[in-house]
Amino acid sequence: MNWKALSFISALCYAVTGWCAVGGLSAEKPGGIDRSRHVSIAVGQEPSSMDPSLSSMGGDYTVTDNYGEYLVYKTPDGELTGGLATSWEVAPDGKSIEFTLRQNVRFHSGDPMTARDVVFSIERIQSKNPTVRTRFKSIERMEILGDHRLRILFKYPDVTFLANRGAVVVSRSYYDHVGEDEFVRKPVGTGPYRFVRHVPGEYVDLERHDGYRGVVPPVKTARFYFIPEDATRVAKLIAKEVDLIGNCPYANVSRVAGTAGLKVVKLAVNHPTPSIIFANRNPNTPWSDQRVRRAIAYAVDRETMREKIFKGIPNLLGFLAPYELGYDPDVKPYPYDPQRARSLLAEAGYPNGFEMDLYWGITGRWPMVRETAEAIAAYLGAVGIKANLIGEEWGAAYARVRGAKKETSKYVGVFGGGVAGGPDPTYTMDLFFSSDGGMSVYSNPELDRMILEARGTVDGAKRAELIKRAVRIIHDEVANIPIMSMVSVYAMRNNISFTPTKNHNMDLVLVKDILVE
Amino acid sequence: MAKYFLKRLFAGVVCLLGVTLIVFIAVRATGDPADILLPEDATSEDFARLRAELGIDKPIHVQYVIFLERAARGDFGRSTRFNRPAMELVKGRLAASLQLASMAFVLSTLLGIVAGVLSARSRGSVIDTFVKGCSLIGQSIPSFWLGLTLILVFSVWLNLLPTSGRGGLISMILPALTLAAYSTAAVSRLTRSAMLNVLDSDYIRMARLKGCNERSVVWRHALKNAAVPVVTMLGMQMAHLIGHGVIVETVFAWPGIGKLIMDAVFARDYSVVMAGVSVLSMVYIIINVGVDIVYGVLDPQIRYE
């Protein structure tokens, strides 16, 4: 197809997508439901399982976190607070934690919640949930000390166990009673809402659990629709078919906000962070030289990308967000300075630049993936680095990153790196920057030692200091170049008050956070 | 006749085996599900353990034999992504796809044939030009664009129809129209050219000479003779409407089988891909046999010997 025709078609497509988002408001549909009690929500991803113990991806938690509860929670400031455990004591060596569980908690099936259920839940995750079970690899064994007391022993100190909220708790007696298939199909939890029904490919219904301890949330029933297409999701809000949508496309945010009767709420989850990452073990690559990596950092104009591609919505962070342990205000993103980039390249022996492959994964995990990769390639071209873009389907992209630890690897990629917004900075640093980290393509023995020490340090202040030093190395050595830290955008009708809970997924909607006026 | 159908049935089974074998190999060529299921910090032991659990550590021919043995008993395994029996997921989605495809099929058959006949009857007229123009647009318009435009006009601006989701008949109108656009255009074009051929033939002239009225000439004598290629195409379109609705299913959040299979391919959820493809292949084979029967009704010269 010729380019003119192609660009005409795409211009048309954009126009329609735009119209869908801004189209005028029309009269309220008759025969509506009682808004004071029911809320309809549209999100992009359907959970892969309704069973909270099988939740593993971002979109899973959007629904299951409404009825599944965890041992501990985090306040918006990052402090730990009680969940199904009322208190916990970490042994001085960090190798065991003793939990005291909340009394008189019942699952929605009526079964009481005890230490047996916690052990069952963790064992279930270890055997059935390949994604989450690796987080529990540090667990040596579990001891039940009473109905509401248990001790978890670790092979090595693991500060990420609490930061990851411990574990979601599901009912062992319910499982024994109904068996595997029913357990997955009709899950029960202890949360403020209970699961009612799931129509695959369409929606999930939840209802308030009136026997919930503590504050009773205002909304009685909620329906989550799964609408994968962004433009349709926005149209659904404008046509008043739903009250709230998650993951409002960045391109539509200002228009939705300017539409009468609608508003947007933003939440800086700061995760994921698409970044440029480098496999640095191969000495025959230009980017094994720190000066070349630094040149690339100066070559990319992130501020303009933020404004033009991401509509000014995400955050531009040096590494961690200000609310995180070990945050260092002196670590700032490298500024845009193509002059300096060229001179650094010349200094490193590449006055005329070089050619390289730049990989990126096709994913819906963060917006504008292709545009980001294309902009980076264009900026690199401007300083003489010819980057050949290679987009790969997500599974293949993931496998390529895993395979980039070899000393022959020539991998440079735009990848959803872990920078800010993780459960604990040591968790993400280990994963993305230590030599044997699962998603790491970078290797630096000094950094490895520091991360290992930070991981094993229970004392918060000491750990913060170690994190600071590790971040400093990552930043100075340009182990990666963080492009943008994502901000979630929710759009809703004006009569909805919604204060989203911060977690690690971009479209978490807890019905308890919603108030209908 | 019975012998012919036995033969067709046998051919169908061979075809089904062929399709499953190709897809079985192809889906494994897309990559390892462990790459997607396992998190960032998984070790090589985690990989080995998961591969053994999924049974994908065995040689591929052994895996295929195991697959056939189980499939013969109706067991297509469990979805790795949903942790539920694969066939259970496919069955639920197939009903939704059949529902939407049937409506789109009825729409495209009625509209396509009527438009094609009218257009051929008054060749070169305003109607003919209009139908040809619409067919060209219908065949070339991208369905996601058409779908979004219909949502914008009928749901957002006019507030007449729901934007998406599977409700009653009313929720099917926009997705069925979007899905039917291409087929309607294709059917009307083929009907038009088949009718033009037939209308030129001696027996039509004969029918006119002996004094049949024009309506009877066109709709009875001509259309019946022009119908054989159209029926072939309708059979193909029906199969197409069931299995290729993925874009329409995505735009309208319709819980169909196309999107289920496509998502399963991306998630490397082998069981669901195999269950879905097997069911779709069976549907295709049934439709083909149905088309053969219709041939015999339309044209007595066609004999199944």
Short mmCIF file of N, CA, C and O in Angstrom, two decimals, chain A residues 12-13 16 19-20 26-27 29 48 54 126 130-131 133-134 137 180-181 185 201-202 226-229 231-232 235-236 241 393 395-396 398-399 402 431 438-439, chain B residues 35-41 43 46-47 49 53 78 81-83 88 93 144-145 148-149 151-152 155-157 159 162-164 166 250-251 253 255 259 266 268:
data_model
loop_
_atom_site.label_atom_id
_atom_site.label_comp_id
_atom_site.label_asym_id
_atom_site.label_seq_id
_atom_site.Cartn_x
_atom_site.Cartn_y
_atom_site.Cartn_z
N LEU A 12 -7.78 8.96 9.51
CA LEU A 12 -9.21 8.71 9.71
C LEU A 12 -9.46 7.97 11.01
O LEU A 12 -10.34 8.31 11.79
N CYS A 13 -8.62 6.92 11.21
CA CYS A 13 -8.78 6.10 12.41
C CYS A 13 -8.61 6.95 13.66
O CYS A 13 -9.39 6.87 14.59
N VAL A 16 -11.62 9.12 14.28
CA VAL A 16 -12.76 8.42 14.87
C VAL A 16 -12.52 8.12 16.33
O VAL A 16 -13.37 8.33 17.18
N TRP A 19 -13.15 11.23 18.12
CA TRP A 19 -14.58 11.54 18.25
C TRP A 19 -15.24 10.69 19.30
O TRP A 19 -16.05 11.15 20.08
N CYS A 20 -14.88 9.40 19.28
CA CYS A 20 -15.49 8.50 20.23
C CYS A 20 -15.26 9.02 21.63
O CYS A 20 -16.09 8.87 22.51
N SER A 26 -25.46 12.98 25.95
CA SER A 26 -26.87 13.00 25.61
C SER A 26 -27.69 12.64 26.85
O SER A 26 -27.14 12.35 27.90
N ALA A 27 -28.99 12.62 26.65
CA ALA A 27 -29.89 12.46 27.80
C ALA A 27 -29.65 11.13 28.53
O ALA A 27 -29.25 10.14 27.94
N LYS A 29 -30.22 7.61 30.07
CA LYS A 29 -31.08 6.53 29.60
C LYS A 29 -32.15 6.23 30.66
O LYS A 29 -31.85 6.20 31.83
N SER A 48 -7.22 -13.51 34.59
CA SER A 48 -7.04 -14.86 34.07
C SER A 48 -7.68 -15.87 35.01
O SER A 48 -8.04 -16.96 34.61
N LEU A 54 -4.57 -17.49 42.63
CA LEU A 54 -3.98 -17.72 41.31
C LEU A 54 -3.70 -16.41 40.58
O LEU A 54 -3.19 -16.41 39.46
N GLN A 126 2.41 -21.95 46.04
CA GLN A 126 3.65 -22.63 45.67
C GLN A 126 3.42 -23.75 44.66
O GLN A 126 4.27 -24.02 43.82
N PRO A 130 2.63 -20.40 39.15
CA PRO A 130 4.04 -20.35 38.79
C PRO A 130 4.63 -18.94 38.88
O PRO A 130 5.83 -18.78 39.08
N THR A 131 3.81 -17.92 38.72
CA THR A 131 4.34 -16.55 38.75
C THR A 131 4.67 -16.11 40.17
O THR A 131 5.75 -15.59 40.44
N ARG A 133 4.87 -18.03 42.91
CA ARG A 133 5.60 -18.96 43.77
C ARG A 133 7.09 -18.65 43.86
O ARG A 133 7.72 -18.93 44.87
N THR A 134 7.64 -18.05 42.82
CA THR A 134 9.08 -17.74 42.91
C THR A 134 9.35 -16.70 43.99
O THR A 134 10.43 -16.64 44.54
N LYS A 137 10.17 -18.42 47.24
CA LYS A 137 11.30 -19.36 47.26
C LYS A 137 12.13 -19.23 48.52
O LYS A 137 12.82 -20.15 48.92
N GLU A 180 -11.52 -28.46 43.75
CA GLU A 180 -10.74 -27.50 42.96
C GLU A 180 -11.57 -26.66 41.99
O GLU A 180 -11.48 -25.43 41.98
N ASP A 181 -12.40 -27.31 41.15
CA ASP A 181 -13.09 -26.56 40.09
C ASP A 181 -14.03 -25.50 40.63
O ASP A 181 -14.05 -24.37 40.17
N ARG A 185 -14.03 -21.45 40.40
CA ARG A 185 -15.18 -20.84 39.73
C ARG A 185 -15.94 -19.90 40.66
O ARG A 185 -16.44 -18.87 40.24
N GLY A 201 -15.45 -13.39 29.44
CA GLY A 201 -15.41 -12.50 28.28
C GLY A 201 -16.33 -11.30 28.43
O GLY A 201 -16.34 -10.43 27.57
N GLU A 202 -17.10 -11.24 29.50
CA GLU A 202 -18.06 -10.13 29.62
C GLU A 202 -17.90 -9.33 30.91
O GLU A 202 -17.42 -8.22 30.88
N PHE A 226 -15.33 -6.00 30.99
CA PHE A 226 -13.99 -6.11 30.40
C PHE A 226 -14.05 -5.63 28.96
O PHE A 226 -14.63 -6.29 28.10
N ILE A 227 -13.48 -4.47 28.72
CA ILE A 227 -13.55 -3.84 27.40
C ILE A 227 -12.11 -3.61 26.92
O ILE A 227 -11.48 -2.61 27.28
N PRO A 228 -11.57 -4.52 26.11
CA PRO A 228 -10.16 -4.40 25.74
C PRO A 228 -9.85 -3.19 24.87
O PRO A 228 -8.76 -2.64 24.93
N GLU A 229 -10.80 -2.76 24.05
CA GLU A 229 -10.53 -1.67 23.12
C GLU A 229 -10.66 -0.32 23.84
O GLU A 229 -11.70 0.02 24.38
N ALA A 231 -10.86 2.83 22.81
CA ALA A 231 -11.87 3.79 22.32
C ALA A 231 -13.27 3.37 22.75
O ALA A 231 -14.10 4.21 23.08
N THR A 232 -13.53 2.07 22.76
CA THR A 232 -14.86 1.59 23.17
C THR A 232 -15.07 1.85 24.66
O THR A 232 -16.17 2.22 25.09
N ALA A 235 -15.94 5.40 25.02
CA ALA A 235 -17.30 5.62 24.51
C ALA A 235 -18.34 5.14 25.51
O ALA A 235 -19.39 5.74 25.69
N LYS A 236 -18.03 4.03 26.18
CA LYS A 236 -18.96 3.46 27.15
C LYS A 236 -19.19 4.43 28.32
O LYS A 236 -20.29 4.52 28.85
N GLU A 241 -22.97 4.33 30.03
CA GLU A 241 -23.22 2.92 30.32
C GLU A 241 -22.45 2.48 31.55
O GLU A 241 -22.77 1.48 32.18
N GLU A 393 6.78 -9.81 19.50
CA GLU A 393 5.63 -10.18 20.32
C GLU A 393 6.13 -10.41 21.76
O GLU A 393 7.28 -10.78 21.97
N GLY A 395 5.95 -12.45 24.35
CA GLY A 395 6.61 -13.68 24.81
C GLY A 395 8.03 -13.78 24.27
O GLY A 395 8.98 -14.13 24.98
N ALA A 396 8.17 -13.43 22.99
CA ALA A 396 9.49 -13.50 22.37
C ALA A 396 10.42 -12.43 22.95
O ALA A 396 11.61 -12.68 23.19
N TYR A 398 10.32 -11.16 25.93
CA TYR A 398 10.64 -11.60 27.28
C TYR A 398 11.77 -12.63 27.23
O TYR A 398 12.74 -12.56 27.98
N ALA A 399 11.63 -13.59 26.31
CA ALA A 399 12.63 -14.65 26.18
C ALA A 399 13.97 -14.05 25.74
O ALA A 399 15.03 -14.49 26.17
N ARG A 402 15.72 -12.56 28.73
CA ARG A 402 16.27 -13.63 29.57
C ARG A 402 17.55 -14.20 28.97
O ARG A 402 18.43 -14.66 29.69
N LEU A 431 16.09 -7.84 40.69
CA LEU A 431 15.50 -8.41 39.49
C LEU A 431 16.09 -7.83 38.21
O LEU A 431 16.37 -8.54 37.25
N GLY A 438 16.57 -12.15 37.38
CA GLY A 438 15.78 -12.79 36.34
C GLY A 438 15.58 -11.93 35.11
O GLY A 438 15.51 -12.43 34.00
N MET A 439 15.46 -10.61 35.28
CA MET A 439 15.21 -9.74 34.14
C MET A 439 16.40 -8.84 33.88
O MET A 439 16.29 -7.86 33.16
N ASP B 35 7.98 -19.16 29.21
CA ASP B 35 8.51 -17.80 29.10
C ASP B 35 7.51 -16.76 29.57
O ASP B 35 7.88 -15.70 30.06
N ILE B 36 6.23 -17.07 29.38
CA ILE B 36 5.19 -16.11 29.74
C ILE B 36 4.68 -16.36 31.16
O ILE B 36 4.45 -15.44 31.92
N LEU B 37 4.56 -17.64 31.52
CA LEU B 37 3.97 -17.96 32.82
C LEU B 37 4.90 -17.65 33.98
O LEU B 37 4.46 -17.26 35.05
N LEU B 38 6.19 -17.83 33.75
CA LEU B 38 7.11 -17.66 34.87
C LEU B 38 7.50 -16.20 35.02
O LEU B 38 7.60 -15.47 34.05
N PRO B 39 7.71 -15.78 36.25
CA PRO B 39 8.04 -14.38 36.48
C PRO B 39 9.50 -14.10 36.16
O PRO B 39 10.26 -14.99 35.77
N GLU B 40 9.87 -12.86 36.40
CA GLU B 40 11.19 -12.38 36.01
C GLU B 40 12.31 -13.14 36.70
O GLU B 40 13.37 -13.36 36.14
N ASP B 41 12.07 -13.55 37.95
CA ASP B 41 13.20 -14.12 38.70
C ASP B 41 13.19 -15.64 38.72
O ASP B 41 13.76 -16.26 39.61
N THR B 43 14.20 -19.44 37.91
CA THR B 43 15.48 -20.08 37.60
C THR B 43 15.27 -21.18 36.57
O THR B 43 14.14 -21.51 36.23
N ASP B 46 12.99 -23.79 37.82
CA ASP B 46 11.58 -23.43 37.72
C ASP B 46 11.06 -23.74 36.32
O ASP B 46 9.95 -24.24 36.16
N PHE B 47 11.89 -23.44 35.33
CA PHE B 47 11.48 -23.70 33.94
C PHE B 47 11.27 -25.19 33.72
O PHE B 47 10.26 -25.61 33.16
N ARG B 49 10.69 -27.53 35.88
CA ARG B 49 9.56 -28.03 36.65
C ARG B 49 8.24 -27.72 35.94
O ARG B 49 7.38 -28.58 35.79
N GLU B 53 5.42 -30.17 34.29
CA GLU B 53 4.01 -30.10 34.70
C GLU B 53 3.08 -29.97 33.50
O GLU B 53 1.99 -30.53 33.48
N ARG B 78 -6.14 -28.59 30.32
CA ARG B 78 -6.52 -27.38 31.05
C ARG B 78 -5.82 -26.17 30.46
O ARG B 78 -4.68 -26.26 30.00
N ARG B 81 -3.60 -20.50 31.26
CA ARG B 81 -3.84 -19.12 31.65
C ARG B 81 -5.03 -19.01 32.60
O ARG B 81 -5.01 -18.23 33.54
N PHE B 82 -6.08 -19.78 32.35
CA PHE B 82 -7.29 -19.64 33.16
C PHE B 82 -7.45 -20.74 34.20
O PHE B 82 -8.36 -20.70 35.01
N ASN B 83 -6.57 -21.76 34.14
CA ASN B 83 -6.64 -22.89 35.05
C ASN B 83 -8.02 -23.52 35.07
O ASN B 83 -8.58 -23.83 36.12
N GLU B 88 -14.27 -26.25 28.15
CA GLU B 88 -15.30 -25.48 28.83
C GLU B 88 -15.26 -24.02 28.37
O GLU B 88 -16.29 -23.41 28.08
N ARG B 93 -17.63 -19.71 24.52
CA ARG B 93 -17.38 -18.68 23.52
C ARG B 93 -17.98 -19.03 22.16
O ARG B 93 -18.34 -18.16 21.39
N PHE B 144 -12.39 -2.32 12.22
CA PHE B 144 -12.32 -1.64 13.52
C PHE B 144 -12.75 -0.18 13.37
O PHE B 144 -13.40 0.39 14.24
N TRP B 145 -12.44 0.40 12.20
CA TRP B 145 -12.84 1.79 11.97
C TRP B 145 -14.35 1.88 11.83
O TRP B 145 -14.99 2.75 12.40
N LEU B 148 -15.96 1.41 15.28
CA LEU B 148 -15.85 2.58 16.15
C LEU B 148 -16.75 3.72 15.64
O LEU B 148 -17.35 4.44 16.44
N THR B 149 -16.86 3.85 14.32
CA THR B 149 -17.73 4.90 13.77
C THR B 149 -19.19 4.62 14.12
O THR B 149 -19.92 5.52 14.52
N ILE B 151 -20.26 2.96 16.70
CA ILE B 151 -20.42 3.23 18.13
C ILE B 151 -20.59 4.73 18.36
O ILE B 151 -21.47 5.18 19.09
N LEU B 152 -19.73 5.49 17.68
CA LEU B 152 -19.79 6.95 17.84
C LEU B 152 -21.16 7.49 17.45
O LEU B 152 -21.77 8.26 18.19
N SER B 155 -24.30 5.08 19.40
CA SER B 155 -24.30 4.97 20.85
C SER B 155 -23.99 6.30 21.52
O SER B 155 -24.67 6.72 22.44
N VAL B 156 -22.93 6.97 21.03
CA VAL B 156 -22.50 8.17 21.72
C VAL B 156 -23.35 9.37 21.30
O VAL B 156 -23.85 10.10 22.15
N TRP B 157 -23.53 9.57 19.99
CA TRP B 157 -24.30 10.74 19.55
C TRP B 157 -25.79 10.54 19.69
O TRP B 157 -26.49 11.35 20.27
N ASN B 159 -27.37 7.87 21.01
CA ASN B 159 -27.73 7.17 22.25
C ASN B 159 -28.86 6.16 22.03
O ASN B 159 -29.76 6.01 22.85
N PRO B 162 -26.53 0.15 22.55
CA PRO B 162 -25.41 0.01 23.48
C PRO B 162 -24.06 0.00 22.74
O PRO B 162 -23.98 -0.48 21.61
N THR B 163 -23.03 0.53 23.38
CA THR B 163 -21.70 0.59 22.75
C THR B 163 -21.10 -0.79 22.56
O THR B 163 -20.40 -1.04 21.60
N SER B 164 -21.34 -1.66 23.54
CA SER B 164 -20.61 -2.92 23.52
C SER B 164 -21.26 -3.90 24.46
O SER B 164 -22.21 -3.57 25.15
N ARG B 166 -22.59 -8.09 25.43
CA ARG B 166 -23.54 -9.05 24.89
C ARG B 166 -24.80 -9.01 25.73
O ARG B 166 -24.83 -9.52 26.84
N THR B 250 -13.20 -7.64 19.57
CA THR B 250 -12.41 -6.75 20.42
C THR B 250 -13.07 -5.39 20.55
O THR B 250 -13.23 -4.87 21.65
N VAL B 251 -13.48 -4.82 19.42
CA VAL B 251 -14.08 -3.48 19.45
C VAL B 251 -15.35 -3.47 20.28
O VAL B 251 -15.58 -2.56 21.08
N ALA B 253 -16.28 -5.76 22.55
CA ALA B 253 -16.17 -6.60 23.75
C ALA B 253 -17.13 -7.77 23.68
O ALA B 253 -17.83 -8.09 24.64
N PRO B 255 -17.90 -11.65 23.58
CA PRO B 255 -17.10 -12.79 24.08
C PRO B 255 -17.04 -13.95 23.09
O PRO B 255 -17.52 -15.04 23.38
N LYS B 259 -11.39 -14.11 19.55
CA LYS B 259 -10.53 -13.41 20.50
C LYS B 259 -9.94 -14.38 21.51
O LYS B 259 -8.79 -14.25 21.91
N PHE B 266 -1.23 -15.68 21.92
CA PHE B 266 -0.26 -14.76 22.52
C PHE B 266 0.18 -15.24 23.89
O PHE B 266 1.32 -15.04 24.29
N ARG B 268 0.40 -18.26 24.66
CA ARG B 268 0.96 -19.60 24.45
C ARG B 268 0.20 -20.65 25.26
O ARG B 268 0.79 -21.52 25.91
#
